Amino acid sequence: MMRTLGLLYFVSVAALGAASVIGALPAAAQDSGTLDKEAAEKVFPAKKPYSPAAGRNFPTRPLFGDTHLHTSFSMDAGAFGARLSPRDAYRFGRGEEVTASSGQLTKLSRPLDFLVVADHSDNMGFFPDLLAGKPGLLADPLGRKWYDMIQSGKGAEAAIDIIVSFGAGKFKGPILYSPDSAPYRSAWQETIDAAEEANEPGRFTAIIGYEWTSNTGGNNLHRNVLFRDNGDRAGQVVPYTVLPPGSDNPRDLWKWMSAYEEKTGGDVLAIAHNGNLSNGIMFPIVEPGVNKPIDREYAETRARWERLYEATQIKGDGEAHPFLSPNDEFANFETWDKGNLDLTVVKTPDMLEFEYARSALKNGLKLEKELGINPYKFGMIGSTDAHTGLAAVEEDNFFGKTSSSEPSAERATHPFVKTEKATIMGWEQTSSGYAAVWATENTRHAIFDAMERRETYATTGPRMAVRFFAGFDFVAADANSRSPAVVGYSKGVPMGGDLTAAPEGKAPTFLVAALKDPIGANLDRYQIVKGWLDAAGEVQEKVYDVAWSGDRKPGANGKVPSVGSTVDVANATWTNTIGAPELVAVWVDPEFDPTQRAFYYGRVLEIPTPRWTAYDAKYFGVKMPPEATMEMQERAYTSPIWYSPAG
């Protein structure tokens, strides 16, 4: 703002000087009096306003939401017992108390700022119609069979048969809700209407969206598709499906997205599902299906449409893996690495590199050098992927992945997925996460625009405020400000941004700041994760502790010791007697090479707190399996900032 005002001042004085040479304006045009230099300076002051907030045009607080929530309109959610509609989901997100599908009352501790009901595009709306006994479905032998089974108390058997039959391609005729069918279009319109009714600019944003569910061979390549637009544009199309006339190839989804924008003049983006259940194909170097290295067209198109990645959710965390990052003591967090989505293929170590955010960011640097563009230049968010209609992932208010895993004494010890090859137990569900967005206002357009510029971060549930700026001119004194964003935006770029061509003799400097969730745990540390492409063309990584609580000192290995723990597992409590309410620092990369491509992102850790399993054990009076995790360190991951050398 100071630069803008200074420019206006310069132009005004120059204009006045020119007027004195070429002659005064006609008297009739000067009916407001005489404008001299002294008067002009009062109108165009040369320094910033006295009021610190005056003139600010940057985001001042993060907005928290969920971009990946399913309701009964998703066929699998309905089969697993979800009975809540998109309208119910939005009511819950806005902070209202609702009755869950399991009959339990539930409410968020605080409303969300935004929400996307992202029901599966394939067979959208089928299950509510089946439960309602719609004549078209009952006229089909399979539809009648399933309806009768549900009515006679055999709903569980019917649900399994429905899922198996759909996967086997047995859905034909009226039970297959193709996008051109009236029941499908009705379900999509109802989804849009629910978002339009819930949307309240400035207070709560309901973003229209859906999930495209490519799952060939059980390998998860799902994407959530979000519209910037209102229903008048989103309603001109129907979601893209995997079954014909759709496709399971991401390239075809991107073509659909391009066609939508050309047809409507609207805007749309896709968010890749966390890749830990893709069995090595979410972030490929060799394109799946064609068995050849990805080309420039693939890289350009993916970078155009997929500017965010869902780094954490209920089906595990996707930031890093201990096999890939053995020197990172915090990499083994809520890890799901047993197989693909349906556990039909067991995971092997060679798959991991192409599933996790950090390794994808590193490979993106290598591909950028080869192709001239980085296909994996994505920002970070978290979301739930809950199939309950409830975006509830606080550890003491966790309503599970599906309605069958809503709070109960048995949910932790019941298998979540079980095959002859592997088992994922109920206790392994992760109570995560939320998307944090630095938007200028709480509206569809502002939130979408922040997502497109990648000014976002992922949180595993807590609503901590996290800032991350990079430039070449930050100094230690900049960390003393109570408003670090003022200097952050004036001297550097925020998370999701780019630095290029370091000035001679300068290394990137980073201004980092984190403020605890007001009703959550204190903070342990703020770390910066760096990845780079070395002189030999190999990718490297390193994790730096840059700010931490207390008077701990880094050891000989450069790592800050553990913050300790105050968790009382038996009583599911902890105290904020360790850690810090905020962390602020300026850090300079001590190993910077201006000729090497690099990325940096922030990771903020809370002190240890009880996990949802500890809260369940206390509430239900049950004993958890010895292998169950009972405490954890919640965290946030910022979008990266990328450095590119000149040329």
XYZ file of C-alpha atoms in Angstrom:
647
model
C 0.000 0.000 0.000
C 2.854 2.383 0.774
C 4.233 1.880 -2.739
C 0.859 2.635 -4.310
C 0.391 5.828 -2.304
C 3.916 6.921 -3.128
C 3.210 6.478 -6.851
C 0.004 8.502 -6.604
C 1.887 11.269 -4.817
C 4.545 11.347 -7.540
C 1.997 11.486 -10.356
C 0.004 14.261 -8.632
C 3.003 16.542 -8.166
C 4.205 15.897 -11.702
C 0.782 16.755 -13.086
C 0.649 20.018 -11.110
C 4.070 20.982 -12.355
C 3.051 20.368 -15.961
C -0.103 22.455 -15.500
C 1.958 25.451 -14.393
C 3.878 25.308 -17.671
C 1.053 24.725 -20.141
C -1.400 27.082 -18.483
C -4.105 26.870 -15.839
C -7.353 24.997 -16.335
C -10.408 27.105 -17.212
C -11.941 28.738 -14.167
C -15.278 27.016 -14.753
C -13.628 23.631 -14.154
C -12.285 24.680 -10.740
C -15.464 25.070 -8.729
C -13.987 23.123 -5.767
C -11.353 25.758 -5.026
C -7.621 25.923 -5.632
C -5.545 22.724 -5.475
C -2.023 23.578 -4.444
C 0.834 21.311 -3.340
C -0.035 21.561 0.360
C -3.674 20.632 -0.253
C -2.719 17.783 -2.591
C -0.409 16.220 -0.016
C -3.292 16.045 2.441
C -5.300 14.082 -0.108
C -2.395 11.856 -1.166
C -0.267 11.339 1.956
C 3.227 9.998 1.388
C 3.180 7.607 4.336
C 0.949 4.782 5.460
C -2.217 5.520 7.430
C -2.119 5.857 11.197
C -4.692 3.042 11.482
C -2.725 -0.202 10.890
C -5.682 -1.984 9.261
C -6.595 0.844 6.914
C -5.994 0.046 3.261
C -5.299 -3.659 3.751
C -6.284 -5.826 0.829
C -4.711 -9.131 1.820
C -6.311 -12.062 3.688
C -6.323 -11.460 7.440
C -7.636 -14.758 8.804
C -7.782 -18.342 7.578
C -11.094 -19.925 6.636
C -11.583 -23.573 7.581
C -13.667 -26.075 5.675
C -14.061 -29.470 4.059
C -13.863 -30.049 0.307
C -14.663 -33.772 0.395
C -17.866 -34.812 2.153
C -20.300 -37.558 1.094
C -23.974 -37.986 1.898
C -26.616 -40.618 1.178
C -26.506 -39.443 -2.456
C -23.224 -41.388 -2.800
C -24.130 -45.001 -3.456
C -21.432 -46.484 -1.228
C -22.276 -44.090 1.621
C -25.938 -45.063 1.393
C -25.066 -48.744 1.388
C -23.008 -48.246 4.559
C -25.939 -46.630 6.316
C -25.750 -42.906 5.535
C -29.203 -41.351 5.594
C -28.281 -37.664 5.738
C -28.878 -35.562 2.640
C -26.796 -32.699 1.212
C -29.085 -30.264 3.039
C -28.384 -32.055 6.323
C -24.645 -31.896 5.639
C -24.758 -28.146 5.106
C -26.857 -27.635 8.238
C -24.221 -29.497 10.238
C -21.365 -27.557 8.610
C -23.085 -24.286 9.518
C -23.025 -25.329 13.186
C -26.514 -26.744 13.678
C -27.185 -29.812 15.784
C -28.321 -32.781 13.721
C -29.198 -36.421 14.320
C -26.618 -38.715 12.764
C -27.618 -41.763 10.725
C -26.888 -43.869 13.817
C -29.472 -41.900 15.789
C -26.953 -39.947 17.893
C -27.152 -36.199 18.342
C -24.070 -34.422 17.067
C -22.775 -30.888 16.614
C -19.487 -29.205 15.751
C -17.686 -27.275 18.487
C -17.555 -24.363 16.000
C -19.173 -23.921 12.596
C -17.077 -24.374 9.498
C -16.500 -21.442 7.178
C -17.119 -23.418 3.979
C -18.129 -26.878 2.800
C -18.258 -28.907 -0.407
C -20.709 -31.794 -0.606
C -18.763 -33.931 -3.093
C -20.914 -36.999 -3.715
C -19.687 -39.646 -6.136
C -20.664 -38.868 -9.705
C -21.403 -42.483 -10.659
C -24.982 -43.517 -9.772
C -25.537 -40.298 -7.831
C -28.873 -40.346 -5.993
C -29.539 -44.080 -6.374
C -29.696 -45.096 -2.723
C -32.262 -42.555 -1.452
C -34.526 -43.564 -4.350
C -34.115 -47.247 -3.500
C -34.994 -46.629 0.149
C -38.013 -44.636 -0.970
C -39.182 -47.488 -3.207
C -39.294 -45.436 -6.420
C -41.402 -47.333 -8.997
C -38.680 -47.273 -11.649
C -36.290 -49.138 -9.379
C -38.886 -51.627 -8.127
C -39.713 -52.524 -11.736
C -36.195 -53.962 -12.067
C -35.627 -57.469 -10.611
C -32.441 -56.461 -8.784
C -33.972 -53.240 -7.517
C -37.005 -55.127 -6.203
C -34.797 -57.759 -4.563
C -32.694 -55.181 -2.712
C -35.708 -53.176 -1.630
C -37.434 -56.283 -0.234
C -34.242 -57.313 1.585
C -33.988 -53.890 3.247
C -37.659 -53.913 4.240
C -37.320 -57.374 5.777
C -34.366 -56.385 7.958
C -31.607 -57.676 5.676
C -30.237 -54.266 4.803
C -26.636 -55.254 5.525
C -26.803 -58.168 3.089
C -28.479 -55.958 0.504
C -25.766 -53.302 0.867
C -22.984 -55.823 0.270
C -24.798 -57.262 -2.743
C -25.324 -53.755 -4.167
C -21.647 -52.837 -3.874
C -20.470 -56.154 -5.337
C -23.010 -55.993 -8.175
C -21.991 -52.446 -9.099
C -18.314 -53.382 -9.155
C -19.110 -56.398 -11.346
C -20.935 -54.241 -13.902
C -24.380 -55.729 -13.225
C -26.122 -52.375 -13.036
C -28.236 -52.079 -16.174
C -31.456 -50.384 -17.156
C -33.344 -48.345 -14.538
C -30.948 -49.165 -11.660
C -28.053 -47.566 -13.550
C -28.377 -43.822 -13.038
C -26.576 -42.578 -16.136
C -25.945 -38.819 -16.374
C -28.577 -38.405 -19.099
C -31.321 -40.020 -17.021
C -34.032 -38.035 -15.252
C -33.281 -39.501 -11.775
C -29.598 -38.579 -12.096
C -30.330 -35.042 -13.244
C -32.810 -34.689 -10.407
C -30.172 -35.741 -7.838
C -27.628 -33.309 -9.296
C -30.125 -30.469 -9.269
C -31.019 -31.250 -5.660
C -27.303 -31.146 -4.800
C -27.031 -27.722 -6.437
C -30.195 -26.467 -4.748
C -28.904 -27.545 -1.324
C -25.701 -25.562 -1.882
C -27.575 -22.504 -3.126
C -29.845 -22.521 -0.074
C -26.970 -22.932 2.400
C -24.684 -20.374 0.804
C -24.546 -17.118 2.762
C -21.746 -14.860 1.468
C -19.678 -13.403 4.282
C -20.774 -16.010 6.816
C -20.817 -19.498 5.260
C -19.851 -20.662 1.783
C -21.400 -23.742 0.186
C -19.325 -24.662 -2.862
C -20.923 -26.811 -5.556
C -18.917 -29.947 -6.339
C -18.726 -33.706 -6.824
C -16.186 -36.541 -6.783
C -15.004 -38.327 -9.922
C -14.070 -41.819 -8.800
C -11.526 -43.504 -11.055
C -10.707 -46.787 -9.343
C -9.510 -49.204 -12.019
C -8.089 -52.328 -10.435
C -8.884 -50.944 -6.997
C -6.242 -48.215 -7.386
C -7.525 -44.879 -6.122
C -7.259 -41.984 -8.578
C -10.249 -40.019 -7.281
C -10.572 -36.274 -7.852
C -12.922 -33.779 -6.253
C -14.245 -31.260 -8.755
C -15.143 -27.793 -7.405
C -17.049 -25.019 -9.170
C -16.318 -21.325 -8.643
C -19.767 -20.680 -9.989
C -23.333 -20.508 -8.773
C -26.035 -22.958 -9.758
C -27.007 -21.133 -12.943
C -23.712 -22.231 -14.508
C -23.050 -25.497 -12.664
C -26.552 -26.641 -13.576
C -25.797 -26.413 -17.291
C -23.805 -29.649 -17.053
C -23.950 -32.948 -15.225
C -20.931 -34.442 -13.418
C -18.374 -36.489 -15.300
C -18.587 -40.198 -14.516
C -16.264 -43.176 -14.787
C -18.828 -45.471 -16.405
C -19.809 -44.658 -20.017
C -20.237 -42.057 -21.350
C -17.449 -41.156 -18.933
C -13.939 -42.553 -18.486
C -11.470 -43.600 -15.782
C -8.637 -41.617 -17.425
C -7.736 -38.281 -15.759
C -6.980 -36.804 -19.189
C -10.663 -37.223 -20.073
C -11.750 -35.528 -16.855
C -9.512 -32.573 -17.730
C -11.160 -32.419 -21.188
C -14.572 -32.335 -19.505
C -13.388 -29.482 -17.285
C -12.145 -27.524 -20.285
C -15.437 -28.092 -22.095
C -17.358 -26.845 -19.056
C -15.437 -23.582 -18.986
C -15.809 -23.089 -22.742
C -19.562 -23.764 -22.582
C -20.450 -21.693 -19.532
C -17.672 -19.148 -19.102
C -17.267 -20.537 -15.590
C -14.314 -21.818 -13.586
C -13.606 -25.264 -12.195
C -10.685 -27.050 -10.526
C -9.870 -30.599 -9.448
C -8.280 -31.759 -6.195
C -6.480 -35.090 -6.214
C -7.509 -37.520 -3.455
C -4.644 -38.457 -1.151
C -2.591 -40.970 -3.089
C -1.687 -43.541 -0.447
C -4.264 -46.037 -1.799
C -3.326 -45.625 -5.465
C -0.572 -48.260 -5.360
C 1.964 -46.051 -7.054
C -0.013 -44.302 -9.794
C -1.300 -41.028 -8.291
C 1.890 -39.088 -9.159
C 3.404 -41.031 -12.043
C 6.565 -40.533 -14.019
C 5.375 -43.259 -16.390
C 1.739 -42.665 -17.296
C -0.593 -45.495 -16.199
C -2.365 -47.337 -18.981
C -0.034 -46.233 -21.783
C 3.245 -47.329 -20.170
C 5.303 -44.400 -21.436
C 6.895 -41.429 -19.688
C 4.499 -38.578 -19.116
C 4.848 -35.908 -21.778
C 4.671 -32.135 -21.791
C 0.975 -32.121 -22.668
C 0.170 -34.269 -19.618
C 2.326 -32.054 -17.412
C 0.795 -28.804 -18.683
C -2.768 -30.069 -18.430
C -2.400 -31.515 -14.958
C -0.695 -28.376 -13.693
C -3.540 -26.317 -15.188
C -6.412 -28.178 -13.535
C -4.968 -29.747 -10.367
C -3.459 -26.964 -8.285
C -4.213 -28.577 -4.911
C -3.622 -31.935 -3.265
C -5.525 -33.513 -0.389
C -2.582 -34.309 1.874
C -4.531 -35.767 4.800
C -7.939 -37.357 5.397
C -9.678 -40.218 7.218
C -7.988 -42.899 5.096
C -4.536 -41.949 6.311
C -2.010 -39.143 5.945
C -0.321 -38.419 2.630
C 2.466 -35.952 3.393
C 5.428 -38.285 3.844
C 6.361 -41.913 4.502
C 9.184 -43.197 6.742
C 10.498 -45.487 3.982
C 10.984 -42.453 1.751
C 12.116 -40.072 4.519
C 14.062 -42.183 7.031
C 15.701 -39.123 8.620
C 12.366 -37.473 9.395
C 11.268 -38.592 12.860
C 7.745 -37.252 12.251
C 7.167 -38.952 8.881
C 5.447 -42.029 10.316
C 2.115 -40.372 11.034
C -1.242 -42.115 10.520
C 0.300 -44.253 7.785
C -1.897 -46.447 5.569
C 0.435 -48.519 3.401
C -0.991 -52.040 3.248
C -2.439 -51.997 -0.254
C -4.775 -50.278 -2.675
C -8.292 -49.012 -1.941
C -9.989 -52.399 -1.693
C -6.881 -54.311 -0.508
C -6.918 -56.563 -3.562
C -3.241 -55.779 -4.269
C -0.653 -55.606 -1.481
C 1.587 -52.543 -1.308
C 5.249 -52.906 -2.284
C 7.987 -50.378 -1.378
C 8.566 -49.317 -4.986
C 5.014 -47.916 -5.128
C 5.453 -45.439 -2.286
C 7.467 -42.836 -4.192
C 4.488 -42.091 -6.426
C 1.903 -41.764 -3.655
C 3.114 -39.159 -1.158
C 3.171 -35.368 -1.401
C 6.825 -34.831 -0.564
C 8.142 -37.327 -3.101
C 5.753 -35.968 -5.748
C 7.024 -32.431 -5.114
C 10.594 -33.681 -5.524
C 9.847 -35.566 -8.733
C 8.083 -32.454 -9.988
C 11.407 -30.598 -9.902
C 13.012 -33.313 -11.991
C 10.157 -33.359 -14.498
C 10.242 -29.568 -14.770
C 13.875 -29.714 -15.834
C 13.065 -32.388 -18.427
C 9.733 -31.092 -19.751
C 9.878 -27.389 -19.007
C 6.857 -27.553 -16.713
C 6.144 -29.067 -13.300
C 3.010 -31.273 -13.240
C 3.161 -31.595 -9.439
C 3.235 -27.951 -8.468
C 0.363 -28.259 -6.046
C -0.751 -26.639 -2.828
C -1.788 -28.556 0.288
C -5.194 -28.994 1.869
C -6.824 -31.537 4.144
C -10.426 -32.752 4.074
C -12.470 -35.554 5.599
C -13.734 -37.925 2.880
C -16.387 -38.807 5.462
C -19.292 -40.846 4.071
C -21.643 -39.830 6.878
C -22.769 -36.359 5.850
C -20.858 -35.124 8.918
C -17.621 -33.144 8.605
C -16.713 -34.134 12.190
C -13.017 -34.875 12.742
C -12.174 -33.401 16.134
C -10.593 -36.171 18.170
C -13.325 -36.025 20.828
C -16.086 -35.646 18.224
C -15.067 -38.104 15.514
C -17.993 -39.635 13.632
C -15.983 -42.010 11.492
C -15.518 -42.737 7.838
C -18.918 -44.380 7.302
C -22.176 -44.462 9.245
C -21.342 -48.021 10.273
C -18.271 -46.597 12.073
C -20.018 -43.794 13.918
C -19.293 -43.790 17.686
C -19.781 -47.189 19.326
C -17.953 -49.463 21.732
C -16.982 -51.820 18.884
C -15.946 -49.530 16.047
C -12.221 -49.514 16.862
C -11.959 -53.302 16.930
C -14.124 -53.971 13.863
C -12.250 -54.278 10.531
C -12.611 -51.262 8.267
C -11.464 -53.257 5.213
C -10.618 -56.955 5.329
C -9.503 -59.270 2.555
C -7.454 -62.426 2.444
C -4.420 -60.251 1.688
C -4.608 -57.557 4.372
C -6.752 -55.917 7.032
C -7.237 -52.303 8.052
C -8.820 -52.115 11.479
C -11.359 -49.564 12.625
C -8.903 -47.928 15.023
C -6.667 -47.090 12.053
C -9.169 -44.535 10.747
C -7.619 -41.081 10.988
C -9.646 -38.260 12.495
C -8.608 -35.821 9.766
C -8.696 -33.247 8.267
C -9.705 -29.727 7.209
C -8.726 -27.320 4.443
C -7.453 -23.894 5.521
C -7.688 -21.085 2.978
C -6.301 -17.557 3.117
C -9.166 -15.860 1.263
C -9.925 -12.136 1.259
C -13.579 -12.832 2.135
C -15.875 -15.754 2.813
C -17.404 -16.134 -0.639
C -17.290 -18.712 -3.408
C -15.189 -16.512 -5.648
C -12.660 -15.497 -2.992
C -12.187 -19.034 -1.642
C -11.860 -20.511 -5.130
C -9.361 -17.827 -6.141
C -7.254 -18.528 -3.034
C -7.275 -22.217 -3.933
C -6.169 -21.446 -7.484
C -3.236 -19.376 -6.240
C -2.493 -22.165 -3.716
C -2.665 -19.893 -0.676
C -3.867 -22.813 1.424
C -2.720 -25.298 4.011
C -3.775 -28.662 5.375
C -4.640 -29.337 8.973
C -5.318 -32.697 10.578
C -8.197 -31.122 12.489
C -7.081 -28.236 14.724
C -7.787 -24.719 13.528
C -4.352 -23.233 14.030
C -3.436 -20.106 12.050
C -0.298 -20.649 9.959
C 1.645 -18.117 7.885
C 4.519 -18.885 5.502
C 6.310 -16.208 3.454
C 9.527 -16.256 1.431
C 11.655 -13.496 -0.043
C 15.239 -12.288 -0.044
C 15.005 -9.380 2.374
C 13.413 -10.582 5.603
C 15.442 -9.750 8.712
C 15.228 -11.043 12.269
C 13.338 -7.945 13.426
C 10.455 -8.833 11.096
C 9.533 -11.632 13.487
C 8.743 -9.075 16.201
C 5.620 -7.776 14.485
C 2.183 -8.620 15.883
C 0.997 -8.621 12.267
C 3.633 -10.622 10.363
C 1.475 -10.650 7.223
C 2.028 -6.892 6.736
C 5.740 -7.316 6.204
C 5.228 -10.781 4.712
C 3.219 -9.556 1.754
C 5.304 -6.393 1.288
C 8.694 -8.127 1.248
C 7.893 -11.571 -0.102
C 5.409 -14.087 -1.469
C 2.968 -16.228 0.540
C 2.518 -19.992 0.533
C 1.804 -21.233 -2.972
C 4.045 -18.601 -4.549
C 7.301 -18.505 -6.524
C 10.785 -17.063 -6.122
C 13.105 -16.733 -9.091
C 16.670 -15.667 -9.773
C 18.184 -14.981 -6.364
C 20.029 -11.645 -6.172
C 23.788 -11.941 -6.097
C 24.985 -13.157 -2.718
C 21.510 -13.638 -1.250
C 19.689 -16.744 -0.045
C 15.934 -17.078 0.439
C 14.663 -15.874 3.794
C 11.438 -17.143 5.330
C 9.038 -15.456 7.706
C 7.029 -18.120 9.525
C 4.293 -17.722 12.101
C 1.801 -20.046 13.774
C -0.885 -19.351 16.353
C -2.491 -22.222 18.272
C -6.113 -23.223 17.874
C -7.878 -21.080 20.507
C -9.481 -24.165 22.099
C -6.711 -26.599 21.201
C -3.236 -27.629 22.185
C -0.075 -25.551 22.408
C 2.518 -25.763 19.644
C 5.672 -27.878 19.714
C 7.614 -26.629 16.687
C 7.535 -25.063 13.235
C 9.594 -26.918 10.632
C 10.541 -26.117 7.058
C 10.783 -29.037 4.653
C 13.123 -28.402 1.739
C 13.414 -30.454 -1.441
C 15.869 -29.706 -4.239
C 17.401 -30.989 -7.436
C 21.156 -31.313 -6.959
C 23.950 -30.781 -9.470
C 23.854 -34.456 -10.456
C 20.133 -34.264 -11.257
C 19.096 -36.213 -8.157
C 16.350 -35.080 -5.781
C 17.177 -34.441 -2.128
C 15.276 -33.393 0.995
C 15.937 -32.030 4.470
C 13.751 -31.019 7.401
C 14.777 -27.988 9.470
C 13.459 -26.983 12.905
C 13.112 -23.200 12.611
C 10.999 -22.247 15.654
C 10.109 -24.190 18.781
C 8.746 -23.810 22.272
C 10.741 -23.598 25.478
C 14.490 -23.432 25.942
C 15.339 -26.658 24.137
C 18.570 -26.671 22.145
C 19.244 -28.580 18.907
C 21.468 -31.600 19.370
C 24.587 -32.504 17.442
C 22.360 -33.800 14.651
C 20.641 -30.422 14.400
C 17.329 -31.779 15.683
C 15.387 -30.211 18.534
C 14.606 -32.730 21.321
C 11.079 -33.940 21.996
C 8.709 -31.503 23.667
C 7.533 -34.266 26.015
C 3.957 -35.255 26.751
C 1.299 -34.426 29.316
C -1.263 -36.909 27.936
C -3.220 -38.966 30.462
C -4.449 -41.735 28.164
C -6.700 -43.394 30.748
C -8.640 -40.172 31.292
C -8.228 -38.857 27.731
C -6.839 -35.512 28.925
C -3.752 -33.340 28.563
C -2.523 -29.989 29.845
C -1.104 -26.978 28.043
C 1.767 -26.744 30.529
C 4.300 -27.422 27.758
C 4.569 -25.954 24.288
C 3.857 -22.383 23.207
C 0.705 -20.554 22.113
C 2.524 -19.050 19.138
C 5.720 -19.426 17.145
C 7.266 -16.712 14.954
C 10.710 -16.652 13.336
C 12.795 -15.585 10.365
C 14.951 -18.336 8.862
C 17.614 -18.239 6.158
C 18.400 -21.332 4.096
C 21.977 -22.151 5.193
C 22.649 -24.489 2.251
C 21.175 -22.529 -0.626
C 22.536 -22.954 -4.146
C 21.073 -20.350 -6.551
C 21.548 -22.703 -9.510
C 19.344 -25.469 -8.116
C 15.546 -25.796 -8.277
C 13.950 -26.154 -4.873
C 10.719 -26.068 -2.930
C 10.020 -25.259 0.705
C 6.924 -25.852 2.824
C 6.048 -25.446 6.473
C 4.999 -28.160 8.908
C 3.633 -27.134 12.296
C 3.272 -29.664 15.110
C 1.175 -29.422 18.252
C 2.215 -30.967 21.555
C 0.938 -34.542 22.052
C -2.795 -34.913 22.713
C -5.174 -37.879 23.101
C -6.235 -39.592 19.883
C -9.904 -40.391 19.202
C -9.230 -43.961 20.328
C -8.389 -42.679 23.819
C -11.615 -40.675 23.944
C -13.573 -43.750 22.827
C -11.915 -45.978 25.425
C -12.792 -43.507 28.171
C -16.364 -42.828 27.004
C -17.376 -46.439 26.325
C -15.265 -48.010 29.065
C -13.509 -50.365 26.657
C -9.932 -51.521 26.256
C -8.229 -50.823 22.966
C -5.990 -53.358 21.213
C -2.362 -53.015 22.316
C -1.312 -51.976 18.817
C -3.814 -49.100 18.653
C -2.358 -45.584 18.684
C -3.674 -43.647 21.698
C -1.935 -40.269 21.457
C -0.727 -38.144 18.583
C 0.753 -34.845 17.472
C -1.748 -32.976 15.319
C -0.178 -30.907 12.566
C -0.513 -28.570 9.597
C 1.213 -28.565 6.206
C 1.496 -25.358 4.205
C 1.493 -25.130 0.447
C 5.063 -24.930 -0.841
C 6.954 -21.973 -2.189
C 9.111 -22.838 -5.213
C 12.493 -21.432 -6.155
C 13.612 -21.462 -9.790
C 17.050 -20.315 -10.986
C 17.352 -17.730 -13.723
C 17.159 -18.882 -17.321
